[in-house]
Amino acid sequence: MYLIGNWKMTGDRAFVSSYIGDVVGAAKDLGVCEQHDVVLCPPSVWLSDAFTAMTNSLVKLGAQDCHDQEKGAYTGNVAAAMLKEVGCEYVIVGHSERREYHGEDDALVAAKVAAAYKADVQPVLCVGESQAQRESGEYLDVVQRQIAAVLAENTDTSKEMIIAYEPIWAIGTGLVPSVGDIDEVCSAIHAQLASAGFAKVAVLYGGSVKAGNCDEIFAINSVNGVLVGGASVDLQQWTAIMKAATTA
Ligand code: PGA
């Protein structure tokens, strides 16, 4: 499974080294990295510090976003190749907060996924419906449309596809869909990727994952891991999630 921590805009410089030191220690004690991929995604300005703090561990580094172009006059942006150079193996792409606050549409997200693959950084594509789309019953259409846009631009089926299903209404709210609802969408995502010819696929769930609910989420067959926000920057929570994964 994948256990991916999305720190969002959290943590000062001192936190990065002390917290990652603690996570590395806990992960070693649990032996979790021998079983699962544990990935931490701190803010981009701390990626180098984070990489240093992970030295001699099996914990991996990810970023929260990349630009869709390789280089150029894009003030404030970071290219996927730059992430690669500072040690990132993964990059989150199309998070709902990027879609909402930075106006990222499906076409741009598809281009970012392509840019990540080109730089040899594994994209973690986020998809998910709003509360209104859940209530109107169009959630599957929404998620499948978001994925279809990415598949249209990314046709190399030898690549691994990691998709995080994150219902927007579950992010940071404490609300979590039922096990059946998570399974319905994650199974549909597996089916969509299989029919597109992708064999290496991981479907993660994200949205208010915590120590108290991760056991039942790990037990869902169609779920291959979790993308965790708030609980990934809380040592007790994150350690409990890593521990639960070792017995899942
Ligand atoms: P949350 O965030 O775990 O705090 O709900 C998840 C995410 O946004 O990836």
Coordinates of C-alpha atoms and ligand atoms in Angstrom, one line a residue:
M1 CA 0.0 0.0 0.0
Y2 CA 0.9 3.6 -0.3
L3 CA 0.8 5.8 2.9
I4 CA 1.2 9.4 1.6
G5 CA 1.3 12.4 3.9
N6 CA 0.3 15.7 2.4
W7 CA 1.6 18.4 4.7
K8 CA 0.0 21.2 2.8
M9 CA 1.3 24.6 4.0
T10 CA 2.3 23.3 7.4
G11 CA 5.6 23.2 9.3
D12 CA 8.5 25.5 9.8
R13 CA 12.1 24.5 9.2
A14 CA 12.7 23.2 12.7
F15 CA 9.6 21.0 12.4
V16 CA 10.8 19.4 9.2
S17 CA 14.0 17.9 10.6
S18 CA 12.6 17.0 14.0
Y19 CA 9.4 15.6 12.7
I20 CA 10.9 13.6 9.9
G21 CA 13.5 12.3 12.4
D22 CA 10.7 11.0 14.6
V23 CA 8.8 9.5 11.6
V24 CA 12.0 7.7 10.4
G25 CA 12.5 6.3 13.9
A26 CA 8.9 5.1 14.2
A27 CA 8.9 3.7 10.7
K28 CA 12.1 1.7 11.5
D29 CA 10.6 0.3 14.7
L30 CA 7.5 -0.8 12.9
G31 CA 9.2 -2.1 9.8
V32 CA 6.5 -0.4 7.8
C33 CA 8.7 0.6 4.9
E34 CA 9.6 -3.0 4.2
Q35 CA 5.9 -3.6 3.5
H36 CA 4.5 -0.3 2.2
D37 CA 5.6 2.9 0.5
V38 CA 5.7 5.7 3.1
V39 CA 5.9 9.1 1.3
L40 CA 6.0 12.5 3.0
C41 CA 5.1 15.6 0.9
P42 CA 6.3 18.8 2.8
P43 CA 6.0 22.3 1.3
S44 CA 8.4 22.7 -1.7
V45 CA 10.7 25.2 0.1
W46 CA 11.5 22.4 2.7
L47 CA 12.1 19.5 0.2
S48 CA 15.9 19.6 0.4
D49 CA 15.8 19.7 4.2
A50 CA 13.3 16.9 4.2
F51 CA 15.4 14.8 1.8
T52 CA 18.4 15.3 4.1
A53 CA 16.4 14.3 7.2
M54 CA 15.3 11.0 5.4
T55 CA 18.9 10.0 4.5
N56 CA 19.6 6.4 5.5
S57 CA 15.9 5.6 5.8
L58 CA 13.3 4.0 3.5
V59 CA 10.9 6.9 3.9
K60 CA 10.3 8.6 0.5
L61 CA 9.9 12.2 -0.6
G62 CA 7.1 13.7 -2.6
A63 CA 6.0 17.2 -3.6
Q64 CA 2.6 18.7 -3.5
D65 CA 2.5 20.2 -7.1
C66 CA 4.6 20.8 -10.2
H67 CA 4.3 23.0 -13.2
D68 CA 3.2 21.6 -16.6
Q69 CA 6.2 23.1 -18.5
E70 CA 9.8 22.0 -18.3
K71 CA 11.2 25.5 -17.7
G72 CA 10.7 29.1 -18.6
A73 CA 9.1 32.4 -17.5
Y74 CA 6.7 31.0 -14.9
T75 CA 7.3 33.1 -11.8
G76 CA 6.8 31.2 -8.6
N77 CA 6.6 27.8 -10.1
V78 CA 8.6 24.6 -9.8
A79 CA 9.3 22.2 -12.6
A80 CA 9.0 18.4 -12.2
A81 CA 12.7 17.9 -13.1
M82 CA 13.6 20.3 -10.2
L83 CA 11.6 18.1 -7.8
K84 CA 13.5 15.1 -9.1
E85 CA 16.8 16.8 -8.5
V86 CA 16.0 17.5 -4.9
G87 CA 15.1 13.9 -4.3
C88 CA 11.3 13.7 -4.9
E89 CA 10.1 10.3 -6.2
Y90 CA 6.4 11.4 -6.1
V91 CA 4.4 14.5 -6.8
I92 CA 0.7 15.2 -5.9
V93 CA -1.1 16.6 -9.0
G94 CA -4.6 18.0 -9.2
H95 CA -5.4 18.3 -5.5
S96 CA -8.8 19.9 -5.1
E97 CA -7.2 22.8 -3.3
R98 CA -5.1 23.5 -6.4
R99 CA -8.2 23.0 -8.6
E100 CA -10.2 25.4 -6.4
Y101 CA -7.7 28.1 -5.3
H102 CA -5.5 28.1 -8.4
G103 CA -8.0 27.4 -11.1
E104 CA -6.5 24.2 -12.3
D105 CA -8.8 22.5 -14.8
D106 CA -8.7 18.9 -16.1
A107 CA -6.5 19.9 -19.1
L108 CA -3.9 21.5 -17.0
V109 CA -3.9 18.6 -14.5
A110 CA -3.4 16.2 -17.5
A111 CA -0.4 18.3 -18.7
K112 CA 1.1 18.2 -15.2
V113 CA 0.8 14.5 -15.0
A114 CA 2.6 14.2 -18.3
A115 CA 5.3 16.6 -17.1
A116 CA 5.8 14.5 -14.0
Y117 CA 6.2 11.3 -16.0
K118 CA 8.6 13.0 -18.4
A119 CA 10.8 14.0 -15.4
D120 CA 10.6 10.5 -14.0
V121 CA 8.6 11.6 -10.9
Q122 CA 5.6 9.4 -10.1
P123 CA 2.4 11.5 -10.2
V124 CA -0.3 11.0 -7.6
L125 CA -3.4 12.2 -9.3
C126 CA -6.2 13.5 -7.1
V127 CA -9.8 13.3 -8.1
G128 CA -13.1 13.7 -6.3
E129 CA -16.5 15.2 -6.2
S130 CA -18.0 18.2 -4.3
Q131 CA -20.8 17.9 -1.8
A132 CA -23.4 19.0 -4.4
Q133 CA -22.1 16.5 -6.9
R134 CA -22.3 13.7 -4.3
E135 CA -25.9 14.7 -3.4
S136 CA -27.0 15.0 -7.0
G137 CA -25.7 11.5 -7.7
E138 CA -23.2 12.6 -10.4
Y139 CA -20.1 11.7 -8.4
L140 CA -19.0 8.8 -10.5
D141 CA -19.3 10.8 -13.7
V142 CA -17.3 13.6 -12.2
V143 CA -14.5 11.3 -11.1
Q144 CA -14.4 9.4 -14.3
R145 CA -14.4 12.6 -16.3
Q146 CA -11.4 13.9 -14.3
I147 CA -9.5 10.6 -15.0
A148 CA -10.5 10.4 -18.6
A149 CA -8.9 13.9 -19.3
V150 CA -5.7 12.6 -17.8
L151 CA -5.8 9.3 -19.7
A152 CA -6.4 11.2 -23.0
E153 CA -3.0 12.9 -22.6
N154 CA -1.1 10.0 -20.9
T155 CA -1.4 6.9 -23.0
D156 CA 1.7 5.0 -22.0
T157 CA 0.2 2.0 -20.3
S158 CA 3.5 0.8 -19.0
K159 CA 3.5 3.6 -16.5
E160 CA 2.2 3.2 -13.0
M161 CA -1.0 5.1 -12.3
I162 CA -1.6 6.3 -8.8
I163 CA -5.0 7.8 -8.3
A164 CA -6.2 9.3 -5.0
Y165 CA -10.0 9.5 -4.6
E166 CA -10.6 12.4 -2.3
P167 CA -14.2 13.6 -2.1
I168 CA -13.9 17.4 -1.5
W169 CA -16.5 17.3 1.2
A170 CA -14.4 14.9 3.2
I171 CA -11.2 16.9 3.1
G172 CA -10.4 18.5 6.5
T173 CA -14.0 18.1 7.6
G174 CA -14.0 14.9 9.7
L175 CA -16.6 13.6 7.4
V176 CA -15.8 10.2 5.7
P177 CA -17.9 8.3 3.2
S178 CA -19.1 4.9 4.2
V179 CA -16.9 1.9 3.4
G180 CA -19.4 1.0 0.7
D181 CA -19.3 4.4 -0.9
I182 CA -15.5 4.4 -0.9
D183 CA -15.4 1.0 -2.4
E184 CA -18.0 1.9 -5.1
V185 CA -15.8 4.8 -6.4
C186 CA -12.4 3.1 -6.0
S187 CA -13.7 0.0 -7.8
A188 CA -15.0 2.1 -10.6
I189 CA -11.6 3.8 -10.9
H190 CA -9.9 0.4 -11.1
A191 CA -12.3 -0.7 -13.8
Q192 CA -11.7 2.6 -15.8
L193 CA -7.9 2.1 -15.6
A194 CA -8.1 -1.5 -16.5
S195 CA -10.2 -0.8 -19.6
A196 CA -7.7 1.8 -20.6
G197 CA -5.0 -0.9 -20.5
F198 CA -3.1 0.1 -17.3
A199 CA -1.8 -2.9 -15.3
K200 CA 0.1 -1.1 -12.6
V201 CA -2.6 0.8 -10.7
A202 CA -3.0 2.0 -7.1
V203 CA -6.1 3.7 -5.9
L204 CA -5.8 5.5 -2.7
Y205 CA -8.5 7.1 -0.5
G206 CA -8.1 10.5 1.0
G207 CA -10.3 12.8 3.2
S208 CA -10.2 12.9 7.0
V209 CA -8.2 9.7 7.3
K210 CA -7.2 9.3 10.9
A211 CA -5.9 6.7 13.4
G212 CA -9.5 5.9 14.3
N213 CA -10.8 5.1 10.9
C214 CA -7.8 3.8 8.9
D215 CA -8.3 0.2 9.9
E216 CA -11.7 0.0 8.1
I217 CA -10.3 1.9 5.1
F218 CA -7.3 -0.4 4.8
A219 CA -9.7 -3.4 4.8
I220 CA -11.4 -2.2 1.6
N221 CA -10.3 -4.4 -1.2
S222 CA -10.3 -1.7 -3.9
V223 CA -8.2 0.7 -1.7
N224 CA -4.4 0.4 -2.1
G225 CA -3.4 3.1 0.4
V226 CA -4.3 6.5 1.8
L227 CA -3.5 10.2 1.2
V228 CA -3.5 11.9 4.5
G229 CA -3.6 15.6 5.3
G230 CA -4.0 16.8 8.8
A231 CA -3.2 13.5 10.5
S232 CA 0.1 13.2 8.6
V233 CA 1.6 16.1 10.6
D234 CA 0.6 14.7 13.9
L235 CA 3.2 12.2 15.1
Q236 CA 0.8 10.2 17.2
Q237 CA -1.8 9.9 14.4
W238 CA 0.7 9.2 11.6
T239 CA 2.5 6.6 13.7
A240 CA -0.8 4.9 14.5
I241 CA -1.7 4.9 10.7
M242 CA 1.7 3.4 9.9
K243 CA 1.2 0.8 12.6
A244 CA -2.3 -0.1 11.4
A245 CA -0.9 -0.6 7.9
T246 CA 1.5 -3.2 9.1
T247 CA -1.3 -5.4 10.3
A248 CA -3.8 -4.6 7.5
Ligands
PGA1 P1 -7.3 15.6 5.3 O1 -6.7 16.1 3.9 O2 -6.7 14.3 5.6 O3 -6.8 16.7 6.3 O4 -8.7 15.6 5.2 C1 -6.5 15.1 2.9 C2 -5.9 15.8 1.6 O5 -6.3 16.9 1.4 O6 -5.1 15.2 0.9

